[in-house]
Short mmCIF file of C-alpha atoms and ligand atoms in Angstrom, two decimals:
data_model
loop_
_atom_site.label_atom_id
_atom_site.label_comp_id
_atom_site.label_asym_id
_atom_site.label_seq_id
_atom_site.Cartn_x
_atom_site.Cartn_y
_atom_site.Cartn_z
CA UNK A 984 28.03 -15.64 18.23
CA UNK A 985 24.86 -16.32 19.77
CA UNK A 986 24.33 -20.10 21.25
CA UNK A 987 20.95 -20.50 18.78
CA UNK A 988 19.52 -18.57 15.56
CA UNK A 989 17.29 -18.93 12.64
CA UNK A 990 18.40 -18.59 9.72
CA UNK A 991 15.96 -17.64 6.63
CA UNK A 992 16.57 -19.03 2.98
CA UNK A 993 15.21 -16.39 0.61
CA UNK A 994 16.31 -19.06 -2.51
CA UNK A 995 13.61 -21.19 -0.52
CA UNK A 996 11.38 -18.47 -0.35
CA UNK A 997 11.88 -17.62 -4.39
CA UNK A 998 11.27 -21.38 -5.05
CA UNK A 999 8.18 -21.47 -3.79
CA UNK A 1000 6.91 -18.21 -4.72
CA UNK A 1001 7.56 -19.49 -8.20
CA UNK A 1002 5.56 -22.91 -7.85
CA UNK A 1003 2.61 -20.60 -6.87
CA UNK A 1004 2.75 -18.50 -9.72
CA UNK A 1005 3.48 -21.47 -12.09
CA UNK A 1006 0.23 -22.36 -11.06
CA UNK A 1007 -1.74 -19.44 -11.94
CA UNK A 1008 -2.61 -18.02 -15.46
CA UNK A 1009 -0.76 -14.40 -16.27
CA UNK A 1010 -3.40 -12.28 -15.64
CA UNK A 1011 -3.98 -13.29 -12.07
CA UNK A 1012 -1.83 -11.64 -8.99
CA UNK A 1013 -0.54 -12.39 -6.46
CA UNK A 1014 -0.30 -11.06 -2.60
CA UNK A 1015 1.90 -12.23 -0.02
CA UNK A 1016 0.33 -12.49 3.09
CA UNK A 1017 3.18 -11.76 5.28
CA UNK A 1018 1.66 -11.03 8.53
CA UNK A 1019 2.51 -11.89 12.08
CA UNK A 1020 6.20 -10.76 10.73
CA UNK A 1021 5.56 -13.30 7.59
CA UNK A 1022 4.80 -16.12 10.26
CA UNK A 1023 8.05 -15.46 11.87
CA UNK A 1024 10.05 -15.36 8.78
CA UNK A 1025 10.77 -11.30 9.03
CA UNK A 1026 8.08 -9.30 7.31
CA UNK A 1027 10.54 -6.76 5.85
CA UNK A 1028 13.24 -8.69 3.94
CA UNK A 1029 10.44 -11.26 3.00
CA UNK A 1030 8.17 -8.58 1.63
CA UNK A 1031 11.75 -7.26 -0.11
CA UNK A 1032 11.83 -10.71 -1.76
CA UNK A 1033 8.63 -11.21 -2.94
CA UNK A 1034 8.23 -7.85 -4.47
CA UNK A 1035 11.25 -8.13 -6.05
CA UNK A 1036 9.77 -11.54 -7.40
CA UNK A 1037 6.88 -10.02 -8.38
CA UNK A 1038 3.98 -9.86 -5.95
CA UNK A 1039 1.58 -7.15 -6.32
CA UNK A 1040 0.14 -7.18 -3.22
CA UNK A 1041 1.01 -7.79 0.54
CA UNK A 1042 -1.25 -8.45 3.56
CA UNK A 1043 -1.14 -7.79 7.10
CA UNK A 1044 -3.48 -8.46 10.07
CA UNK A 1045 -3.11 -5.35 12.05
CA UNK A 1046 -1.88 -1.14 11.30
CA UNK A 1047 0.87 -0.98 12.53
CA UNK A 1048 2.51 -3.80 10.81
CA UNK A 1049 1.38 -1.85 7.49
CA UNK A 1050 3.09 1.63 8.30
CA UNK A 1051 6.28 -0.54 8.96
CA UNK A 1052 6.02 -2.31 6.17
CA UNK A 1053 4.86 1.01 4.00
CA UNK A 1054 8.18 2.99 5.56
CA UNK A 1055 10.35 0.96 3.72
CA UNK A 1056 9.11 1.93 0.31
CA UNK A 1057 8.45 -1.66 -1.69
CA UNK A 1058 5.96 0.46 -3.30
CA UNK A 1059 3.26 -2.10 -3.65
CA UNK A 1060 -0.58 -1.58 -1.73
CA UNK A 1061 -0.71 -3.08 1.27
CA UNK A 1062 -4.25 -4.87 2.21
CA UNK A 1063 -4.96 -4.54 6.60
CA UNK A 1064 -6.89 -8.05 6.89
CA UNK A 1065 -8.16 -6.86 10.47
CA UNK A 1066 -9.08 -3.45 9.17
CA UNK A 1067 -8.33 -0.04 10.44
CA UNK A 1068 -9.48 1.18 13.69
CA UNK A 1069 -11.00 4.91 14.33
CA UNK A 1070 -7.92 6.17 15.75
CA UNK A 1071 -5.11 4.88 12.91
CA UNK A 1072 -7.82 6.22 10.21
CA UNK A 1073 -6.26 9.21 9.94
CA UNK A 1074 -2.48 7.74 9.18
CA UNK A 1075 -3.28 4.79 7.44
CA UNK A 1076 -5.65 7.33 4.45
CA UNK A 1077 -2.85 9.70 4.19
CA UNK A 1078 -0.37 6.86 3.44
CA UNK A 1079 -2.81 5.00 1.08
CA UNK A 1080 -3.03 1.59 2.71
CA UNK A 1081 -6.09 -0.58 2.15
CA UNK A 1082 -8.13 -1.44 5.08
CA UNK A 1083 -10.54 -4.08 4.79
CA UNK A 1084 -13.87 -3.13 5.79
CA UNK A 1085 -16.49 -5.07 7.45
CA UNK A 1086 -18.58 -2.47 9.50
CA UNK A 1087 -20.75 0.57 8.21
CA UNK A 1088 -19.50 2.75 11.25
CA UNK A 1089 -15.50 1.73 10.22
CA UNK A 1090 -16.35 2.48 6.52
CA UNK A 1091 -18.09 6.17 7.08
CA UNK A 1092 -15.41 6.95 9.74
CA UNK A 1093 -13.11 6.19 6.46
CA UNK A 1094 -15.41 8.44 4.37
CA UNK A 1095 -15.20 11.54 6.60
CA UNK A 1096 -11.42 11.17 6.86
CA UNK A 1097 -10.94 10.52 3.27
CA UNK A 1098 -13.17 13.63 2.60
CA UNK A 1099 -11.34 15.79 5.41
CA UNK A 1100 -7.65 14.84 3.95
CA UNK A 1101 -8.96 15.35 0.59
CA UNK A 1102 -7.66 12.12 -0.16
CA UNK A 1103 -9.45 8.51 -1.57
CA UNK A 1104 -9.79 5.55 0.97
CA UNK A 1105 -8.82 2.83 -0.52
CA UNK A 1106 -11.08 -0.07 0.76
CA UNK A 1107 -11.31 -3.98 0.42
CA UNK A 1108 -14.64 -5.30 1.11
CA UNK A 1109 -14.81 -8.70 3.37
CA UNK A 1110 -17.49 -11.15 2.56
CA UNK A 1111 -18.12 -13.92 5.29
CA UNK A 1112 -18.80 -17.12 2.78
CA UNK A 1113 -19.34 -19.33 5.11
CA UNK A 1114 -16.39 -19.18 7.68
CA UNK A 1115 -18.30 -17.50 10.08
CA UNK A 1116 -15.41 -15.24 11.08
CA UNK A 1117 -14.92 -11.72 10.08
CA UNK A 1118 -17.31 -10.68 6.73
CA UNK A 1119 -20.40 -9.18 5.92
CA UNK A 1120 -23.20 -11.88 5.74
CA UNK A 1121 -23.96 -12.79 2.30
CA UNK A 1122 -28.04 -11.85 3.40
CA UNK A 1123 -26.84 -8.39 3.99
CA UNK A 1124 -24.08 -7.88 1.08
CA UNK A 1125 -26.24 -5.89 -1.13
CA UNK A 1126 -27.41 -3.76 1.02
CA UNK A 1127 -24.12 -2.93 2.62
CA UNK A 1128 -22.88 -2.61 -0.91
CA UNK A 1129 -25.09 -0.05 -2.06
CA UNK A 1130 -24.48 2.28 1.25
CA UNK A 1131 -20.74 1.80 0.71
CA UNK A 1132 -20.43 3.06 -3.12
CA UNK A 1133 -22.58 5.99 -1.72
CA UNK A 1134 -20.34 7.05 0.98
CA UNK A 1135 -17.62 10.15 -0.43
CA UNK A 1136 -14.28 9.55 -0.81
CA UNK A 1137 -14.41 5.81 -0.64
CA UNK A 1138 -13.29 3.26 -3.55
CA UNK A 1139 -13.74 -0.03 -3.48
CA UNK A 1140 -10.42 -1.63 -4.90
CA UNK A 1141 -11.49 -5.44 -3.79
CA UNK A 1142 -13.73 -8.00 -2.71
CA UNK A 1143 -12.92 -10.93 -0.60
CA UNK A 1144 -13.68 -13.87 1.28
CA UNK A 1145 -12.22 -16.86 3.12
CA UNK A 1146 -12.31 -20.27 2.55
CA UNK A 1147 -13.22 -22.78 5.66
CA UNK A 1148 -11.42 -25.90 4.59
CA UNK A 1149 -9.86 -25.09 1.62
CA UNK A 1150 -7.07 -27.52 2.93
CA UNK A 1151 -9.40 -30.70 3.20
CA UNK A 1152 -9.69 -32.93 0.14
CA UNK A 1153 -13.20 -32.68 0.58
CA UNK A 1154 -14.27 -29.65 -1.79
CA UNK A 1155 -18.09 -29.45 -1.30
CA UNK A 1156 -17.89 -26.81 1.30
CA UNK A 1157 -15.52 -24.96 -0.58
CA UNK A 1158 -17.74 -24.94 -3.39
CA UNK A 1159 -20.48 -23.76 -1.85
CA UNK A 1160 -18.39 -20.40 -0.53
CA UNK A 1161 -16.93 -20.32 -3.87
CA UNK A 1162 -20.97 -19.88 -5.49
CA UNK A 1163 -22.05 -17.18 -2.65
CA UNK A 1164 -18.46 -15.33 -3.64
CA UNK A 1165 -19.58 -15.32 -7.43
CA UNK A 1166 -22.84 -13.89 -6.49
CA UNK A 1167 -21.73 -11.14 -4.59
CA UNK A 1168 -18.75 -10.19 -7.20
CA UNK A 1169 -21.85 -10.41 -9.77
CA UNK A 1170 -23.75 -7.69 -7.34
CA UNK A 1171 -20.92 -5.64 -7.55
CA UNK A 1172 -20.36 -6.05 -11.11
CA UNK A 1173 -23.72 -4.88 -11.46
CA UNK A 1174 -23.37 -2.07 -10.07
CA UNK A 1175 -20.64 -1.29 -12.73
CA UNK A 1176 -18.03 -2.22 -9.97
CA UNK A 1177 -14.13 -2.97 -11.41
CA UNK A 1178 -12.84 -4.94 -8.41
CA UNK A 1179 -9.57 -7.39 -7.14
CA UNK A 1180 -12.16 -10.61 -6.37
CA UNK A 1181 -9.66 -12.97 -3.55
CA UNK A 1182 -10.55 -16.22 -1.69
CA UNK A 1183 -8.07 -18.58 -1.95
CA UNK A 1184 -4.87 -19.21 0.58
CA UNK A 1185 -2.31 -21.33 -0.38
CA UNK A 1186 -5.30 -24.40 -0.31
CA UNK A 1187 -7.32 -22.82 -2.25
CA UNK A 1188 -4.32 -21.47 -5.22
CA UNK A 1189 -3.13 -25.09 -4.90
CA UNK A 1190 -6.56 -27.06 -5.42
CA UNK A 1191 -8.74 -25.09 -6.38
CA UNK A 1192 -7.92 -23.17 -9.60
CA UNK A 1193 -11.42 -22.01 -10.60
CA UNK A 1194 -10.92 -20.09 -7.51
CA UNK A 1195 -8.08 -17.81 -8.05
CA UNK A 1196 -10.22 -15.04 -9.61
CA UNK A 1197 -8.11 -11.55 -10.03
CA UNK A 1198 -6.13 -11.90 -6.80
CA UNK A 1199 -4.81 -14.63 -4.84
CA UNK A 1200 -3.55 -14.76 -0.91
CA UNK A 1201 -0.81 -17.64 -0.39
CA UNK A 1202 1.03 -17.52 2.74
CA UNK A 1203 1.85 -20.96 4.23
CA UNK A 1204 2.80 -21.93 0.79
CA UNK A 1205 5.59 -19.32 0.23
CA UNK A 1206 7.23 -20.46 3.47
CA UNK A 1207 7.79 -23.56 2.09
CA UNK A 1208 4.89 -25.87 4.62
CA UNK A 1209 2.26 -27.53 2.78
CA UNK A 1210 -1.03 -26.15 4.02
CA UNK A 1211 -2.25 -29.58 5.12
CA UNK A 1212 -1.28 -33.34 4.35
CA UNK A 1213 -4.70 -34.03 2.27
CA UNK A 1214 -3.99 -31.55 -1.02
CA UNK A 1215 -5.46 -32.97 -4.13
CA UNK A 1216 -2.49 -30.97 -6.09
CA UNK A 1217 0.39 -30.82 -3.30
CA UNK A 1218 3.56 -28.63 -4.36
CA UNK A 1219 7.21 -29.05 -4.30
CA UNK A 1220 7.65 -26.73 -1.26
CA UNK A 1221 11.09 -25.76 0.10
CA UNK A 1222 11.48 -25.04 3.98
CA UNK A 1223 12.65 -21.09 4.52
CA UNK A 1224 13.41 -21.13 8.34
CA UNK A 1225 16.18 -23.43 9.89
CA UNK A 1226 16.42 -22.67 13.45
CA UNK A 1227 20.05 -24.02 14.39
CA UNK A 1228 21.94 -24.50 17.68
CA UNK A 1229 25.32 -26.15 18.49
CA UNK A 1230 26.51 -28.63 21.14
CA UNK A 1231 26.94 -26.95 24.28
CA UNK A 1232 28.24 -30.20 26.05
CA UNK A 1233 28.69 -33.78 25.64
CA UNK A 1234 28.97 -35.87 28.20
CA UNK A 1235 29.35 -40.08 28.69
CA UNK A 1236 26.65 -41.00 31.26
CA UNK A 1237 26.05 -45.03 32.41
CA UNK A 1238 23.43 -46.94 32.44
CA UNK A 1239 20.61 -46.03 34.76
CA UNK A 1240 21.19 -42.08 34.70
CA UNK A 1241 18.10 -40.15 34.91
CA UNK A 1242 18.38 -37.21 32.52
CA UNK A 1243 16.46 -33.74 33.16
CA UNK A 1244 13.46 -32.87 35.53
CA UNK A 1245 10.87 -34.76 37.20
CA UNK A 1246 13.47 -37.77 35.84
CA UNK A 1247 11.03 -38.95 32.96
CA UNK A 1248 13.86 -40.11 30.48
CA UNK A 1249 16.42 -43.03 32.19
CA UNK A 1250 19.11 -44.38 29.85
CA UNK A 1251 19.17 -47.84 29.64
CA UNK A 1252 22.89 -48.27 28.67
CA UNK A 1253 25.83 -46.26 28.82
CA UNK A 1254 24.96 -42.89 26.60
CA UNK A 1255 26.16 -39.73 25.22
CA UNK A 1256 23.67 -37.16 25.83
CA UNK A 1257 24.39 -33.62 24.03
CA UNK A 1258 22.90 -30.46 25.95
CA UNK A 1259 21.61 -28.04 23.37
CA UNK A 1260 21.17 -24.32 24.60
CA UNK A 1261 17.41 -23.39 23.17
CA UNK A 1262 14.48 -24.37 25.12
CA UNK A 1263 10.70 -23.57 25.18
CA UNK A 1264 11.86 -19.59 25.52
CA UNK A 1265 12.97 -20.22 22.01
CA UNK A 1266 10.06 -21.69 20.73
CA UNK A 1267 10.49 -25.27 20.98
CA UNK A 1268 7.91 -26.62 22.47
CA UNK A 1269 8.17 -28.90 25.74
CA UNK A 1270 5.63 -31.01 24.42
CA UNK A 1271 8.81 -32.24 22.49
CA UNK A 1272 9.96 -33.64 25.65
CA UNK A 1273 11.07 -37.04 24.96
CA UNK A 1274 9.06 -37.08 21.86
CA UNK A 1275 11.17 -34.63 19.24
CA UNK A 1276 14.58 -35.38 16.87
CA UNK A 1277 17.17 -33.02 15.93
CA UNK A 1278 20.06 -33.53 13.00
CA UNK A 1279 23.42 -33.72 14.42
CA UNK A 1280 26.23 -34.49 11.49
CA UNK A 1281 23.56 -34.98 9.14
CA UNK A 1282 21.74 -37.82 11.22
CA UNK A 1283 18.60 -38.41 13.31
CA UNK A 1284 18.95 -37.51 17.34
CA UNK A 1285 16.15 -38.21 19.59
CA UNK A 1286 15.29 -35.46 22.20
CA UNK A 1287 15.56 -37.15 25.84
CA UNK A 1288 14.06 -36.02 28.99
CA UNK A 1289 12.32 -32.85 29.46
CA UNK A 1290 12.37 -29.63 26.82
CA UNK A 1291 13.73 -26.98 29.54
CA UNK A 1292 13.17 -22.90 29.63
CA UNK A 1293 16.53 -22.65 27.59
CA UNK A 1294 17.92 -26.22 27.53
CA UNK A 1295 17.44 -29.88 25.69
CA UNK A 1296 19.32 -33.15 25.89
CA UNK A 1297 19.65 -35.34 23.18
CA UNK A 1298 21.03 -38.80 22.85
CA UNK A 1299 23.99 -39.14 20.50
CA UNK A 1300 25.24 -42.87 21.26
CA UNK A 1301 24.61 -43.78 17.80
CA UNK A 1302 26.63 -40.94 16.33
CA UNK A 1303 30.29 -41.17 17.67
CA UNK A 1304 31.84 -38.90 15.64
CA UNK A 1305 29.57 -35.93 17.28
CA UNK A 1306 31.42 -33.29 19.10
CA UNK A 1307 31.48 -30.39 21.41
CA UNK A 1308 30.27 -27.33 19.26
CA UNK A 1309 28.65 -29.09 16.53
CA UNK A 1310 25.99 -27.88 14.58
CA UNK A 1311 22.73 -28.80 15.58
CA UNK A 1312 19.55 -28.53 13.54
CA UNK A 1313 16.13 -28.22 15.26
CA UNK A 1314 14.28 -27.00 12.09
CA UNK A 1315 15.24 -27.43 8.68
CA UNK A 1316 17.91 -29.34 6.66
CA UNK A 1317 21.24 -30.59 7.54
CA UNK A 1318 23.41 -32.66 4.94
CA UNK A 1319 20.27 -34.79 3.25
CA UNK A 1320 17.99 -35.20 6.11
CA UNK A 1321 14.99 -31.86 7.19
CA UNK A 1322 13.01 -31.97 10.33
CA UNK A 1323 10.15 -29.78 8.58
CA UNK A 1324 7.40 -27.58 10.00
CA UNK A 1325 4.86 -30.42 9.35
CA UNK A 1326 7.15 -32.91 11.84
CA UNK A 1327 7.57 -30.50 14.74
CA UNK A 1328 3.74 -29.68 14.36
CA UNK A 1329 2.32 -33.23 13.98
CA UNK A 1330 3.98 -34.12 17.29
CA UNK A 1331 2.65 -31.35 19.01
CA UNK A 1332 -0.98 -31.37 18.02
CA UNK A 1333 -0.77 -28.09 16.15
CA UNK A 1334 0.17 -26.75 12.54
CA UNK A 1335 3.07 -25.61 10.90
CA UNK A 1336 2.03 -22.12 11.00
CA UNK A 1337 2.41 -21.93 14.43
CA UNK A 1338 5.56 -23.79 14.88
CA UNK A 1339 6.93 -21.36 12.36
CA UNK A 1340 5.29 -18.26 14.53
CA UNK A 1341 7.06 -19.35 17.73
CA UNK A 1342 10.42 -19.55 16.51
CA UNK A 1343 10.34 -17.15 14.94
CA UNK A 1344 10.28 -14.83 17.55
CA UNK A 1345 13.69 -15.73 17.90
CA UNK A 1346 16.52 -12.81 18.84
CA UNK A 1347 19.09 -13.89 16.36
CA UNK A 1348 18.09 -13.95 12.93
CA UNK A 1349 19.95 -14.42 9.33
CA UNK A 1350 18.92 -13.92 6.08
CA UNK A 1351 20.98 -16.08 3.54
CA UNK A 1352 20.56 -16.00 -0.57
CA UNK A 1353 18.93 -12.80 -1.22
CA UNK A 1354 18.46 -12.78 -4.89
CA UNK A 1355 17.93 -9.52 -7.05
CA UNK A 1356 16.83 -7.19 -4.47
CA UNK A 1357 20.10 -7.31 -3.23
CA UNK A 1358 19.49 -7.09 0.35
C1 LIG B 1100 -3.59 -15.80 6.80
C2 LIG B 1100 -4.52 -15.58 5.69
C3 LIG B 1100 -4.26 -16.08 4.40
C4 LIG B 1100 -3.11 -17.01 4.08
O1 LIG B 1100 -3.47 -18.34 4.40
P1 LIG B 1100 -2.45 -19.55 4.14
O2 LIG B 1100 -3.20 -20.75 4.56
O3 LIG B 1100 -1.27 -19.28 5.00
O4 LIG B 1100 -2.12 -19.52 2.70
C5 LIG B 1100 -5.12 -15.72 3.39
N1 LIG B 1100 -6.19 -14.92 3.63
C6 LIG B 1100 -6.48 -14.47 4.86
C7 LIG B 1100 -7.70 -13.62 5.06
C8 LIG B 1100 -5.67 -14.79 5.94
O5 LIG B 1100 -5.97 -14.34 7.16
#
């Protein structure tokens, strides 16, 4: 048994994978966006659940996640958000994933492999909107356009583009992408062009439904976090990871006792104090030294003292009945109270997404309430 683990609630993960699609009409699809290992969730019984739920789609950042992700056999295309460099080329034609492409030199690279394996590359163009990031400038889309549907052995299976602050309940900005994106997808139409159109994340499926086009990208969404606290149209969301630990000891300690290093927490009456084997190793932050709360028999615990490599202490004065071995919940829901993604973020000046990313790096991982796939 190990002293901490995180335990993944596919139900949660069904849940929420149905509030996105209960917000889209029939004819648009969606992808799961389950890289960086579906934001610590586990990319391969995640993408098991979704598919089995109905996603056509998945995404990944980088190559390698997609030939792990295509050696399982879900059977659905898998879209490589970073692209494909030179040397994968070769692999990631023969086994049909879709790179995005960005770059002339990437795309004819494709082309000469595609031609050389006999074999279609399978491309997804990336438009930069207005993010600034990755994406042919709008300026030069029709240019880049026209070489592309030249080039042998390519096909162009979808256009896309990301929003800046799709999450902000300001839309102008978001408007403004959204115009450039129906221009280009009217250049390619032009051009007789069948394609996937995607721009919106979770914000954008969530607020913005004039957006949603052919294709849409949710990720936050499906593991259960609202994508920010300013939605126009927020979801009922469910929380998929619960990272759990158990009372390693409990101790009475009087008045006066400094607890942990550098002595910043000193209890000011006689305590309990509960040390909790995970620590910053595990992905909980030390800036949730003296700051953070876990759920011990269903209640509130403040954190006390410093977060250590692979320790915490928490006060439990106010919950006598707590005990030696006792479950405790650092993320997630015990009895009626959670301690979501949002919480653990907010005090840490970051977002959910990367709370979620951290622990889940975690060793020990469970995966509870598959549902037809059967895992
Ligand atoms: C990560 C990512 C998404 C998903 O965004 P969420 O805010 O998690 O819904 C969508 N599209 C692209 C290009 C991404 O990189």
């Amino acid at each position: 048994m190990p002293s901490s683990w995180v335990e993944i609630d596919l139900s949660a993960l069904r849940h929420n994978f149905f509030q996105a699609k209960n917000r889209m009409s029939s004819k648009t699809r969606i992808l799961g966006v389950v890289k960086s290992d579906a934001y610590g969730h586990g990319m391969i019984p995640v993408a098991r659940e979704l598919a089995a739920c109905g996603a056509h789609f998945f995404a990944v950042s980088k190559f390698w996640e997609a030939a792990e992700l295509h050696a399982v056999n879900l059977g659905l295309p898998i879209v490589v958000l970073l692209g494909v460099e030179p040397a994968e080329m070769v692999e990631a034609v023969a086994i049909g994933v879709r790179p995005v492409v960005f770059r002339m030199d990437h795309a004819k690279a494709l082309s000469r492999v595609a031609c050389s394996l006999n074999k279609q590359a399978i491309v997804h163009l990336k438009v930069d909107t207005g993010m600034g990031r990755l994406g042919v400038p709008c300026a030069e889309v029709e240019s880049f356009l026209d070489e592309l549907i030249r080039l042998p052995g390519i096909r162009i299976e979808g256009i896309l583009s990301h929003f800046a602050v799709a999450d902000e309940s300001d839309k102008s900005y978001c408007e403004l992408q959204l115009g450039r994106f129906r221009q280009v997808l009217q250049t390619a139409a032009a051009r007789g062009l069948s394609v996937y159109g995607h721009i919106a994340n979770s914000a954008g499926l969530l607020d913005l439904p004039h957006a949603h086009f052919q294709l849409v990208r949710p990720g936050i969404m499906l593991y259960g976090s609202p994508p920010s606290d300013e939605l126009l149209q927020p979801a009922d969301l469910r929380p998929v990871m619960h990272f759990k630990s158990t009372i390693l000891h409990l101790k009475n300690v009087p008045e006066g006792q400094p607890i942990g290093y550098g002595r910043t927490y000193v209890t000011r009456r006689p305590s309990r104090i509960a040390t909790v084997p995970v620590g910053y190793d595990d992905g909980y932050s030390r800036l949730l030294s003296n700051r953070g709360q876990v759920l011990v028999r269903g209640k509130r615990a403040p954190v006390v003292g410093r977060i250590s490599m692979n320790m915490i202490t928490v006060d439990v004065t106010h919950i006598p009945e707590a005990a030696e071995d006792d479950e405790v919940v650092l993320l997630g829901c015990q009895e009626k109270e959670c301690i979501t993604g949002e919480e653990i973020a907010a005090l840490c000046g970051t977002i959910s997404y990367e709370i979620f990313c951290s622990i889940g790096r975690n060793r020990y991982k469970t995966f509870l309430n598959a549902g037809a796939s059967g895992q």
